[in-house]
Amino acid sequence: MALLVPEPAQWLARYGDELYRYALSRVASAEEAQELVQDTLCSALDALASFRGEASERTWLFVILRRKVVDFYRRQARSPFVPLPVLPEQDPEAEFFQPATGHWQPGQGPADWAAPSDEDALEQQEFQAVLRSCQQRLSPQHGAVFVLRFAEELSAEEICAALQLTAANYWVIVHRLKLHLRRCLEKNWFGSTLRS
Amino acid sequence: MRTFISDCQRATLLIERRADQQLPLAERMQLWAHLRLCAYCRRYAVQSPALARAARLAAQAPSTAQLPPDFAAQLQRRLDEPG
Protein backbone atom coordinates (compact mmCIF):
# COMPACT_ATOMS: atom_id res chain seq x y z
CA MET A 1 0.00 0.00 0.00
CA ALA A 2 1.34 3.41 -0.94
CA LEU A 3 2.12 5.69 1.96
CA LEU A 4 0.40 9.01 2.00
CA VAL A 5 2.37 12.06 1.02
CA PRO A 6 1.44 15.16 2.97
CA GLU A 7 0.15 18.07 0.93
CA PRO A 8 0.50 21.21 3.05
CA ALA A 9 -1.04 23.42 0.39
CA GLN A 10 -4.29 21.46 0.80
CA TRP A 11 -4.39 21.44 4.60
CA LEU A 12 -6.52 24.52 5.03
CA ALA A 13 -9.03 23.56 2.39
CA ARG A 14 -9.33 20.03 3.71
CA TYR A 15 -9.06 20.39 7.46
CA GLY A 16 -8.89 24.11 8.29
CA ASP A 17 -12.44 24.60 9.53
CA GLU A 18 -12.50 21.25 11.28
CA LEU A 19 -9.32 22.06 13.20
CA TYR A 20 -10.68 25.49 14.02
CA ARG A 21 -13.94 24.09 15.43
CA TYR A 22 -12.03 21.66 17.57
CA ALA A 23 -9.86 24.48 18.91
CA LEU A 24 -12.89 26.70 19.49
CA SER A 25 -14.53 24.03 21.61
CA ARG A 26 -11.50 23.97 23.88
CA VAL A 27 -10.54 27.60 24.40
CA ALA A 28 -12.62 30.61 25.24
CA SER A 29 -11.95 32.98 22.36
CA ALA A 30 -11.83 32.92 18.57
CA GLU A 31 -8.40 34.59 18.62
CA GLU A 32 -6.96 31.87 20.83
CA ALA A 33 -8.48 29.20 18.60
CA GLN A 34 -6.99 30.81 15.47
CA GLU A 35 -3.62 30.95 17.12
CA LEU A 36 -3.84 27.26 17.98
CA VAL A 37 -4.65 26.39 14.36
CA GLN A 38 -1.76 28.52 13.16
CA ASP A 39 0.68 26.94 15.64
CA THR A 40 -0.53 23.51 14.64
CA LEU A 41 0.01 24.06 10.92
CA CYS A 42 3.40 25.68 11.50
CA SER A 43 4.54 22.80 13.70
CA ALA A 44 3.28 20.35 11.12
CA LEU A 45 5.27 22.14 8.41
CA ASP A 46 8.39 21.97 10.55
CA ALA A 47 7.80 18.30 11.19
CA LEU A 48 6.95 17.29 7.63
CA ALA A 49 10.02 15.09 7.50
CA SER A 50 8.75 13.06 10.45
CA PHE A 51 5.37 12.39 8.86
CA ARG A 52 5.55 8.77 7.87
CA GLY A 53 2.24 8.39 6.13
CA GLU A 54 1.14 5.64 8.50
CA ALA A 55 -1.70 7.61 10.00
CA SER A 56 -3.81 9.84 7.87
CA GLU A 57 -2.75 13.41 7.45
CA ARG A 58 -5.91 14.46 9.24
CA THR A 59 -5.19 12.27 12.27
CA TRP A 60 -1.64 13.56 12.39
CA LEU A 61 -2.77 17.20 12.37
CA PHE A 62 -5.27 16.54 15.14
CA VAL A 63 -2.59 14.86 17.26
CA ILE A 64 -0.52 18.04 16.92
CA LEU A 65 -3.50 20.25 17.72
CA ARG A 66 -4.32 18.28 20.86
CA ARG A 67 -0.74 18.75 21.99
CA LYS A 68 -1.08 22.48 21.34
CA VAL A 69 -4.21 22.60 23.49
CA VAL A 70 -2.35 20.98 26.38
CA ASP A 71 0.57 23.42 25.87
CA PHE A 72 -1.87 26.31 25.86
CA TYR A 73 -3.19 25.32 29.28
CA ARG A 74 0.27 24.53 30.56
CA ARG A 75 1.30 28.10 29.75
CA GLN A 76 -1.89 29.46 31.23
CA ALA A 77 -1.35 27.55 34.46
CA ARG A 78 2.10 29.12 34.74
CA SER A 79 0.95 32.64 34.03
CA PRO A 80 1.31 35.05 36.95
CA PHE A 81 -2.38 35.93 36.69
CA VAL A 82 -3.38 32.48 37.79
CA PRO A 83 -3.64 32.05 41.54
CA LEU A 84 -1.38 29.44 43.03
CA PRO A 85 -2.88 25.99 43.34
CA VAL A 86 -5.08 25.67 46.35
CA LEU A 87 -3.74 23.57 49.16
CA PRO A 88 -6.05 20.90 50.50
CA GLU A 89 -5.49 22.10 54.03
CA GLN A 90 -6.87 25.55 53.18
CA ASP A 91 -10.27 23.92 52.97
CA PRO A 92 -11.44 25.83 49.91
CA GLU A 93 -14.75 23.99 49.97
CA ALA A 94 -15.92 25.88 53.04
CA GLU A 95 -18.49 27.69 50.95
CA PHE A 96 -20.07 24.36 50.07
CA PHE A 97 -19.46 22.32 53.23
CA GLN A 98 -19.54 23.19 56.91
CA PRO A 99 -15.92 23.16 58.06
CA ALA A 100 -16.73 21.60 61.42
CA THR A 101 -18.68 18.61 60.17
CA GLY A 102 -18.14 18.30 56.43
CA HIS A 103 -21.92 18.36 55.93
CA TRP A 104 -23.34 20.27 53.00
CA GLN A 105 -23.90 23.92 53.85
CA PRO A 106 -27.62 24.74 54.04
CA GLY A 107 -28.91 25.31 50.51
CA GLN A 108 -25.76 23.92 48.86
CA GLY A 109 -26.78 20.27 48.73
CA PRO A 110 -27.32 18.90 45.23
CA ALA A 111 -30.77 19.68 43.92
CA ASP A 112 -32.81 17.01 42.22
CA TRP A 113 -32.11 17.41 38.50
CA ALA A 114 -34.48 14.68 37.58
CA ALA A 115 -37.66 16.70 37.24
CA PRO A 116 -37.77 18.26 33.78
CA SER A 117 -34.34 17.24 32.73
CA ASP A 118 -33.54 13.61 32.34
CA GLU A 119 -30.42 12.39 30.56
CA ASP A 120 -31.73 13.64 27.23
CA ALA A 121 -31.63 17.19 28.46
CA LEU A 122 -27.86 16.96 28.79
CA GLU A 123 -27.67 16.59 25.03
CA GLN A 124 -29.78 19.61 24.22
CA GLN A 125 -28.10 22.51 22.55
CA GLU A 126 -29.42 25.06 25.00
CA PHE A 127 -28.09 23.06 27.91
CA GLN A 128 -24.70 22.86 26.29
CA ALA A 129 -24.69 26.60 25.74
CA VAL A 130 -25.40 27.12 29.46
CA LEU A 131 -22.67 24.63 30.32
CA ARG A 132 -20.21 26.54 28.13
CA SER A 133 -21.07 29.83 29.78
CA CYS A 134 -20.70 28.27 33.23
CA GLN A 135 -17.39 26.79 32.14
CA GLN A 136 -16.16 30.22 31.10
CA ARG A 137 -16.86 31.54 34.57
CA LEU A 138 -14.42 29.08 36.15
CA SER A 139 -11.06 30.42 37.25
CA PRO A 140 -8.29 29.94 34.64
CA GLN A 141 -6.85 27.06 36.61
CA HIS A 142 -10.21 25.33 37.05
CA GLY A 143 -10.99 25.97 33.40
CA ALA A 144 -7.71 24.35 32.35
CA VAL A 145 -8.38 21.24 34.43
CA PHE A 146 -11.95 21.12 33.16
CA VAL A 147 -10.97 21.08 29.48
CA LEU A 148 -8.11 18.64 29.90
CA ARG A 149 -10.13 16.23 32.00
CA PHE A 150 -13.62 16.41 30.56
CA ALA A 151 -13.09 17.43 26.94
CA GLU A 152 -9.64 15.98 26.21
CA GLU A 153 -10.15 13.15 28.69
CA LEU A 154 -6.54 13.08 29.81
CA SER A 155 -5.74 10.99 32.85
CA ALA A 156 -5.12 12.52 36.25
CA GLU A 157 -1.46 11.68 35.84
CA GLU A 158 -1.15 13.44 32.48
CA ILE A 159 -2.91 16.55 33.77
CA CYS A 160 -0.76 16.72 36.90
CA ALA A 161 2.34 16.52 34.71
CA ALA A 162 1.10 19.17 32.28
CA LEU A 163 -0.05 21.65 34.91
CA GLN A 164 2.55 20.80 37.55
CA LEU A 165 0.05 19.79 40.19
CA THR A 166 0.37 17.26 42.94
CA ALA A 167 -2.22 14.51 42.91
CA ALA A 168 -3.79 15.87 46.10
CA ASN A 169 -4.10 19.37 44.64
CA TYR A 170 -5.48 17.95 41.45
CA TRP A 171 -8.34 16.14 43.17
CA VAL A 172 -9.18 19.19 45.24
CA ILE A 173 -9.36 21.23 42.04
CA VAL A 174 -11.54 18.67 40.22
CA HIS A 175 -13.83 18.50 43.21
CA ARG A 176 -14.09 22.22 43.56
CA LEU A 177 -14.64 22.97 39.89
CA LYS A 178 -17.40 20.37 39.81
CA LEU A 179 -19.04 22.08 42.79
CA HIS A 180 -18.86 25.48 41.11
CA LEU A 181 -20.11 24.14 37.83
CA ARG A 182 -23.06 22.34 39.33
CA ARG A 183 -24.05 25.39 41.31
CA CYS A 184 -23.89 27.51 38.15
CA LEU A 185 -25.97 24.94 36.26
CA GLU A 186 -28.55 24.67 39.02
CA LYS A 187 -28.92 28.42 38.98
CA ASN A 188 -29.00 28.93 35.23
CA TRP A 189 -30.55 25.75 33.90
CA PHE A 190 -32.17 23.45 36.39
CA GLY A 191 -33.05 26.24 38.78
CA SER A 192 -35.46 27.96 36.45
CA THR A 193 -37.74 24.93 36.44
CA LEU A 194 -36.80 23.35 39.76
CA ARG A 195 -37.51 26.00 42.28
CA SER A 196 -40.38 27.78 40.67
CA MET B 1 -16.72 16.09 65.74
CA ARG B 2 -16.01 15.36 62.13
CA THR B 3 -16.30 11.68 61.31
CA PHE B 4 -16.17 10.15 57.92
CA ILE B 5 -19.59 8.63 58.08
CA SER B 6 -21.19 12.07 58.00
CA ASP B 7 -18.54 13.88 56.00
CA CYS B 8 -20.08 14.89 52.68
CA GLN B 9 -17.03 16.86 51.63
CA ARG B 10 -14.84 13.81 51.84
CA ALA B 11 -17.48 11.54 50.28
CA THR B 12 -17.89 13.79 47.22
CA LEU B 13 -14.13 14.03 46.81
CA LEU B 14 -13.96 10.22 46.81
CA ILE B 15 -16.74 10.17 44.20
CA GLU B 16 -14.55 12.29 41.92
CA ARG B 17 -11.49 10.13 42.52
CA ARG B 18 -13.51 6.99 41.91
CA ALA B 19 -14.16 8.13 38.33
CA ASP B 20 -10.47 7.90 37.58
CA GLN B 21 -9.06 5.13 39.71
CA GLN B 22 -10.18 2.24 41.81
CA LEU B 23 -10.35 3.35 45.42
CA PRO B 24 -8.64 1.36 48.15
CA LEU B 25 -11.01 -1.07 49.84
CA ALA B 26 -11.31 0.94 53.07
CA GLU B 27 -12.35 4.05 51.16
CA ARG B 28 -14.79 2.11 49.01
CA MET B 29 -16.48 0.81 52.14
CA GLN B 30 -16.57 4.22 53.76
CA LEU B 31 -18.12 5.71 50.66
CA TRP B 32 -20.65 2.90 50.39
CA ALA B 33 -21.70 3.41 54.01
CA HIS B 34 -21.97 7.16 53.53
CA LEU B 35 -24.07 6.85 50.39
CA ARG B 36 -26.52 4.56 52.15
CA LEU B 37 -27.21 7.32 54.62
CA CYS B 38 -26.90 10.50 52.60
CA ALA B 39 -29.43 11.31 49.88
CA TYR B 40 -27.59 14.47 48.82
CA CYS B 41 -24.39 12.60 48.14
CA ARG B 42 -26.33 9.85 46.34
CA ARG B 43 -27.59 12.58 44.03
CA TYR B 44 -24.08 13.91 43.66
CA ALA B 45 -22.85 10.43 42.74
CA VAL B 46 -25.41 10.21 39.93
CA GLN B 47 -25.02 13.77 38.69
CA SER B 48 -21.25 13.95 38.70
CA PRO B 49 -20.64 11.42 35.89
CA ALA B 50 -23.64 12.89 34.02
CA LEU B 51 -21.92 16.25 34.16
CA ALA B 52 -18.72 14.72 32.79
CA ARG B 53 -20.68 13.20 29.90
CA ALA B 54 -22.36 16.51 29.22
CA ALA B 55 -19.00 18.25 29.12
CA ARG B 56 -17.74 15.71 26.62
CA LEU B 57 -20.83 16.18 24.47
CA ALA B 58 -20.56 19.96 24.63
CA ALA B 59 -16.95 19.78 23.45
CA GLN B 60 -18.01 17.62 20.50
CA ALA B 61 -21.11 19.61 19.67
CA PRO B 62 -21.44 20.25 15.97
CA SER B 63 -20.44 23.73 15.02
CA THR B 64 -20.57 25.65 11.79
CA ALA B 65 -17.73 28.01 12.66
CA GLN B 66 -15.29 28.73 9.88
CA LEU B 67 -11.83 30.20 9.90
CA PRO B 68 -12.07 33.91 9.11
CA PRO B 69 -11.20 34.32 5.38
CA ASP B 70 -8.45 36.91 5.95
CA PHE B 71 -6.75 34.74 8.49
CA ALA B 72 -7.08 31.65 6.31
CA ALA B 73 -5.63 33.49 3.31
CA GLN B 74 -2.64 34.60 5.35
CA LEU B 75 -2.05 31.07 6.60
CA GLN B 76 -2.46 29.69 3.10
CA ARG B 77 0.41 31.86 1.87
CA ARG B 78 2.69 30.33 4.46
CA LEU B 79 1.66 26.83 3.52
CA ASP B 80 2.21 27.50 -0.18
CA GLU B 81 5.82 28.53 0.30
CA PRO B 82 7.27 26.33 3.00
CA GLY B 83 10.74 27.16 4.22
PDB file of N, CA and C in Angstrom, chain A residues 110-168:
ATOM      1  N   PRO A 110     -26.886  19.067  46.620  1.00  0.00           N
ATOM      2  CA  PRO A 110     -27.317  18.896  45.232  1.00  0.00           C
ATOM      3  C   PRO A 110     -28.838  18.889  45.107  1.00  0.00           C
ATOM      4  N   ALA A 111     -29.334  19.686  44.186  1.00  0.00           N
ATOM      5  CA  ALA A 111     -30.768  19.681  43.922  1.00  0.00           C
ATOM      6  C   ALA A 111     -31.096  18.472  43.049  1.00  0.00           C
ATOM      7  N   ASP A 112     -32.379  18.128  43.049  1.00  0.00           N
ATOM      8  CA  ASP A 112     -32.809  17.010  42.216  1.00  0.00           C
ATOM      9  C   ASP A 112     -32.945  17.485  40.776  1.00  0.00           C
ATOM     10  N   TRP A 113     -32.056  16.976  39.898  1.00  0.00           N
ATOM     11  CA  TRP A 113     -32.114  17.414  38.501  1.00  0.00           C
ATOM     12  C   TRP A 113     -33.156  16.639  37.704  1.00  0.00           C
ATOM     13  N   ALA A 114     -33.693  15.625  38.359  1.00  0.00           N
ATOM     14  CA  ALA A 114     -34.482  14.683  37.581  1.00  0.00           C
ATOM     15  C   ALA A 114     -35.699  15.324  36.923  1.00  0.00           C
ATOM     16  N   ALA A 115     -36.332  16.239  37.648  1.00  0.00           N
ATOM     17  CA  ALA A 115     -37.660  16.700  37.244  1.00  0.00           C
ATOM     18  C   ALA A 115     -37.852  16.913  35.732  1.00  0.00           C
ATOM     19  N   PRO A 116     -37.449  18.085  35.196  1.00  0.00           N
ATOM     20  CA  PRO A 116     -37.765  18.263  33.784  1.00  0.00           C
ATOM     21  C   PRO A 116     -36.663  17.722  32.901  1.00  0.00           C
ATOM     22  N   SER A 117     -35.542  17.388  33.530  1.00  0.00           N
ATOM     23  CA  SER A 117     -34.337  17.237  32.731  1.00  0.00           C
ATOM     24  C   SER A 117     -33.722  15.881  32.961  1.00  0.00           C
ATOM     25  N   ASP A 118     -34.178  14.906  32.244  1.00  0.00           N
ATOM     26  CA  ASP A 118     -33.536  13.606  32.338  1.00  0.00           C
ATOM     27  C   ASP A 118     -32.252  13.636  31.522  1.00  0.00           C
ATOM     28  N   GLU A 119     -31.681  12.476  31.300  1.00  0.00           N
ATOM     29  CA  GLU A 119     -30.421  12.389  30.559  1.00  0.00           C
ATOM     30  C   GLU A 119     -30.475  13.106  29.206  1.00  0.00           C
ATOM     31  N   ASP A 120     -31.630  13.038  28.556  1.00  0.00           N
ATOM     32  CA  ASP A 120     -31.733  13.644  27.232  1.00  0.00           C
ATOM     33  C   ASP A 120     -31.429  15.133  27.261  1.00  0.00           C
ATOM     34  N   ALA A 121     -31.816  15.740  28.379  1.00  0.00           N
ATOM     35  CA  ALA A 121     -31.633  17.194  28.461  1.00  0.00           C
ATOM     36  C   ALA A 121     -30.168  17.562  28.332  1.00  0.00           C
ATOM     37  N   LEU A 122     -29.291  16.653  28.818  1.00  0.00           N
ATOM     38  CA  LEU A 122     -27.864  16.959  28.788  1.00  0.00           C
ATOM     39  C   LEU A 122     -27.352  17.068  27.355  1.00  0.00           C
ATOM     40  N   GLU A 123     -28.120  16.546  26.417  1.00  0.00           N
ATOM     41  CA  GLU A 123     -27.674  16.593  25.031  1.00  0.00           C
ATOM     42  C   GLU A 123     -28.247  17.785  24.280  1.00  0.00           C
ATOM     43  N   GLN A 124     -29.164  18.480  24.918  1.00  0.00           N
ATOM     44  CA  GLN A 124     -29.775  19.610  24.221  1.00  0.00           C
ATOM     45  C   GLN A 124     -28.789  20.741  24.003  1.00  0.00           C
ATOM     46  N   GLN A 125     -28.990  21.410  22.897  1.00  0.00           N
ATOM     47  CA  GLN A 125     -28.100  22.505  22.553  1.00  0.00           C
ATOM     48  C   GLN A 125     -28.127  23.629  23.580  1.00  0.00           C
ATOM     49  N   GLU A 126     -29.334  23.943  24.058  1.00  0.00           N
ATOM     50  CA  GLU A 126     -29.419  25.064  25.002  1.00  0.00           C
ATOM     51  C   GLU A 126     -28.667  24.721  26.288  1.00  0.00           C
ATOM     52  N   PHE A 127     -28.809  23.462  26.701  1.00  0.00           N
ATOM     53  CA  PHE A 127     -28.088  23.062  27.907  1.00  0.00           C
ATOM     54  C   PHE A 127     -26.594  23.207  27.699  1.00  0.00           C
ATOM     55  N   GLN A 128     -26.136  22.792  26.540  1.00  0.00           N
ATOM     56  CA  GLN A 128     -24.698  22.862  26.287  1.00  0.00           C
ATOM     57  C   GLN A 128     -24.208  24.298  26.236  1.00  0.00           C
ATOM     58  N   ALA A 129     -25.065  25.180  25.755  1.00  0.00           N
ATOM     59  CA  ALA A 129     -24.694  26.601  25.743  1.00  0.00           C
ATOM     60  C   ALA A 129     -24.549  27.117  27.173  1.00  0.00           C
ATOM     61  N   VAL A 130     -25.487  26.705  28.054  1.00  0.00           N
ATOM     62  CA  VAL A 130     -25.400  27.123  29.457  1.00  0.00           C
ATOM     63  C   VAL A 130     -24.137  26.541  30.094  1.00  0.00           C
ATOM     64  N   LEU A 131     -23.871  25.278  29.777  1.00  0.00           N
ATOM     65  CA  LEU A 131     -22.672  24.632  30.319  1.00  0.00           C
ATOM     66  C   LEU A 131     -21.415  25.392  29.883  1.00  0.00           C
ATOM     67  N   ARG A 132     -21.367  25.784  28.629  1.00  0.00           N
ATOM     68  CA  ARG A 132     -20.214  26.536  28.127  1.00  0.00           C
ATOM     69  C   ARG A 132     -20.070  27.861  28.879  1.00  0.00           C
ATOM     70  N   SER A 133     -21.184  28.529  29.105  1.00  0.00           N
ATOM     71  CA  SER A 133     -21.066  29.827  29.776  1.00  0.00           C
ATOM     72  C   SER A 133     -20.661  29.637  31.240  1.00  0.00           C
ATOM     73  N   CYS A 134     -21.136  28.565  31.861  1.00  0.00           N
ATOM     74  CA  CYS A 134     -20.697  28.269  33.235  1.00  0.00           C
ATOM     75  C   CYS A 134     -19.207  27.930  33.255  1.00  0.00           C
ATOM     76  N   GLN A 135     -18.795  27.183  32.247  1.00  0.00           N
ATOM     77  CA  GLN A 135     -17.394  26.791  32.141  1.00  0.00           C
ATOM     78  C   GLN A 135     -16.499  28.029  32.037  1.00  0.00           C
ATOM     79  N   GLN A 136     -16.982  29.023  31.290  1.00  0.00           N
ATOM     80  CA  GLN A 136     -16.159  30.219  31.101  1.00  0.00           C
ATOM     81  C   GLN A 136     -16.059  31.061  32.363  1.00  0.00           C
ATOM     82  N   ARG A 137     -16.940  30.793  33.305  1.00  0.00           N
ATOM     83  CA  ARG A 137     -16.858  31.536  34.572  1.00  0.00           C
ATOM     84  C   ARG A 137     -15.893  30.896  35.571  1.00  0.00           C
ATOM     85  N   LEU A 138     -15.395  29.721  35.244  1.00  0.00           N
ATOM     86  CA  LEU A 138     -14.422  29.082  36.145  1.00  0.00           C
ATOM     87  C   LEU A 138     -13.128  29.889  36.149  1.00  0.00           C
ATOM     88  N   SER A 139     -12.371  29.776  37.209  1.00  0.00           N
ATOM     89  CA  SER A 139     -11.056  30.423  37.248  1.00  0.00           C
ATOM     90  C   SER A 139     -10.198  29.790  36.153  1.00  0.00           C
ATOM     91  N   PRO A 140      -9.132  30.500  35.709  1.00  0.00           N
ATOM     92  CA  PRO A 140      -8.290  29.938  34.643  1.00  0.00           C
ATOM     93  C   PRO A 140      -7.776  28.538  34.991  1.00  0.00           C
ATOM     94  N   GLN A 141      -7.384  28.359  36.230  1.00  0.00           N
ATOM     95  CA  GLN A 141      -6.849  27.056  36.613  1.00  0.00           C
ATOM     96  C   GLN A 141      -7.935  25.970  36.566  1.00  0.00           C
ATOM     97  N   HIS A 142      -9.108  26.297  37.100  1.00  0.00           N
ATOM     98  CA  HIS A 142     -10.206  25.333  37.054  1.00  0.00           C
ATOM     99  C   HIS A 142     -10.622  25.063  35.614  1.00  0.00           C
ATOM    100  N   GLY A 143     -10.632  26.129  34.803  1.00  0.00           N
ATOM    101  CA  GLY A 143     -10.990  25.968  33.398  1.00  0.00           C
ATOM    102  C   GLY A 143     -10.021  25.047  32.675  1.00  0.00           C
ATOM    103  N   ALA A 144      -8.733  25.197  32.985  1.00  0.00           N
ATOM    104  CA  ALA A 144      -7.712  24.355  32.352  1.00  0.00           C
ATOM    105  C   ALA A 144      -7.945  22.890  32.711  1.00  0.00           C
ATOM    106  N   VAL A 145      -8.154  22.632  33.997  1.00  0.00           N
ATOM    107  CA  VAL A 145      -8.378  21.243  34.428  1.00  0.00           C
ATOM    108  C   VAL A 145      -9.670  20.707  33.806  1.00  0.00           C
ATOM    109  N   PHE A 146     -10.678  21.563  33.733  1.00  0.00           N
ATOM    110  CA  PHE A 146     -11.955  21.125  33.161  1.00  0.00           C
ATOM    111  C   PHE A 146     -11.779  20.639  31.729  1.00  0.00           C
ATOM    112  N   VAL A 147     -11.126  21.455  30.897  1.00  0.00           N
ATOM    113  CA  VAL A 147     -10.969  21.083  29.485  1.00  0.00           C
ATOM    114  C   VAL A 147     -10.119  19.825  29.343  1.00  0.00           C
ATOM    115  N   LEU A 148      -9.009  19.785  30.070  1.00  0.00           N
ATOM    116  CA  LEU A 148      -8.112  18.638  29.903  1.00  0.00           C
ATOM    117  C   LEU A 148      -8.765  17.350  30.397  1.00  0.00           C
ATOM    118  N   ARG A 149      -9.520  17.460  31.481  1.00  0.00           N
ATOM    119  CA  ARG A 149     -10.131  16.234  32.000  1.00  0.00           C
ATOM    120  C   ARG A 149     -11.390  15.843  31.250  1.00  0.00           C
ATOM    121  N   PHE A 150     -12.290  16.789  31.036  1.00  0.00           N
ATOM    122  CA  PHE A 150     -13.621  16.409  30.562  1.00  0.00           C
ATOM    123  C   PHE A 150     -13.811  16.560  29.063  1.00  0.00           C
ATOM    124  N   ALA A 151     -12.993  17.362  28.395  1.00  0.00           N
ATOM    125  CA  ALA A 151     -13.092  17.427  26.936  1.00  0.00           C
ATOM    126  C   ALA A 151     -11.994  16.567  26.315  1.00  0.00           C
ATOM    127  N   GLU A 152     -10.750  16.766  26.752  1.00  0.00           N
ATOM    128  CA  GLU A 152      -9.640  15.981  26.206  1.00  0.00           C
ATOM    129  C   GLU A 152      -9.554  14.597  26.827  1.00  0.00           C
ATOM    130  N   GLU A 153     -10.165  14.429  27.974  1.00  0.00           N
ATOM    131  CA  GLU A 153     -10.152  13.149  28.685  1.00  0.00           C
ATOM    132  C   GLU A 153      -8.744  12.624  28.938  1.00  0.00           C
ATOM    133  N   LEU A 154      -7.868  13.512  29.360  1.00  0.00           N
ATOM    134  CA  LEU A 154      -6.544  13.079  29.810  1.00  0.00           C
ATOM    135  C   LEU A 154      -6.680  12.436  31.189  1.00  0.00           C
ATOM    136  N   SER A 155      -5.706  11.604  31.524  1.00  0.00           N
ATOM    137  CA  SER A 155      -5.738  10.986  32.853  1.00  0.00           C
ATOM    138  C   SER A 155      -5.257  11.983  33.896  1.00  0.00           C
ATOM    139  N   ALA A 156      -5.562  11.677  35.149  1.00  0.00           N
ATOM    140  CA  ALA A 156      -5.121  12.524  36.250  1.00  0.00           C
ATOM    141  C   ALA A 156      -3.601  12.717  36.189  1.00  0.00           C
ATOM    142  N   GLU A 157      -2.920  11.641  35.895  1.00  0.00           N
ATOM    143  CA  GLU A 157      -1.458  11.683  35.842  1.00  0.00           C
ATOM    144  C   GLU A 157      -0.957  12.662  34.770  1.00  0.00           C
ATOM    145  N   GLU A 158      -1.560  12.574  33.587  1.00  0.00           N
ATOM    146  CA  GLU A 158      -1.153  13.445  32.485  1.00  0.00           C
ATOM    147  C   GLU A 158      -1.427  14.915  32.817  1.00  0.00           C
ATOM    148  N   ILE A 159      -2.557  15.162  33.457  1.00  0.00           N
ATOM    149  CA  ILE A 159      -2.910  16.552  33.770  1.00  0.00           C
ATOM    150  C   ILE A 159      -1.977  17.096  34.851  1.00  0.00           C
ATOM    151  N   CYS A 160      -1.686  16.284  35.848  1.00  0.00           N
ATOM    152  CA  CYS A 160      -0.756  16.722  36.900  1.00  0.00           C
ATOM    153  C   CYS A 160       0.601  17.074  36.289  1.00  0.00           C
ATOM    154  N   ALA A 161       1.050  16.256  35.340  1.00  0.00           N
ATOM    155  CA  ALA A 161       2.343  16.517  34.710  1.00  0.00           C
ATOM    156  C   ALA A 161       2.288  17.810  33.900  1.00  0.00           C
ATOM    157  N   ALA A 162       1.202  17.992  33.145  1.00  0.00           N
ATOM    158  CA  ALA A 162       1.103  19.172  32.284  1.00  0.00           C
ATOM    159  C   ALA A 162       1.010  20.452  33.100  1.00  0.00           C
ATOM    160  N   LEU A 163       0.220  20.420  34.164  1.00  0.00           N
ATOM    161  CA  LEU A 163      -0.050  21.648  34.913  1.00  0.00           C
ATOM    162  C   LEU A 163       0.786  21.751  36.188  1.00  0.00           C
ATOM    163  N   GLN A 164       1.694  20.808  36.366  1.00  0.00           N
ATOM    164  CA  GLN A 164       2.553  20.800  37.549  1.00  0.00           C
ATOM    165  C   GLN A 164       1.756  20.847  38.847  1.00  0.00           C
ATOM    166  N   LEU A 165       0.855  19.905  38.972  1.00  0.00           N
ATOM    167  CA  LEU A 165       0.054  19.794  40.186  1.00  0.00           C
ATOM    168  C   LEU A 165       0.418  18.503  40.905  1.00  0.00           C
ATOM    169  N   THR A 166       0.279  18.529  42.217  1.00  0.00           N
ATOM    170  CA  THR A 166       0.370  17.264  42.938  1.00  0.00           C
ATOM    171  C   THR A 166      -0.973  16.560  42.811  1.00  0.00           C
ATOM    172  N   ALA A 167      -0.966  15.253  43.023  1.00  0.00           N
ATOM    173  CA  ALA A 167      -2.221  14.506  42.914  1.00  0.00           C
ATOM    174  C   ALA A 167      -3.265  15.056  43.881  1.00  0.00           C
ATOM    175  N   ALA A 168      -2.837  15.374  45.102  1.00  0.00           N
ATOM    176  CA  ALA A 168      -3.789  15.865  46.100  1.00  0.00           C
ATOM    177  C   ALA A 168      -4.414  17.187  45.651  1.00  0.00           C
TER     178      ALA A 168
END
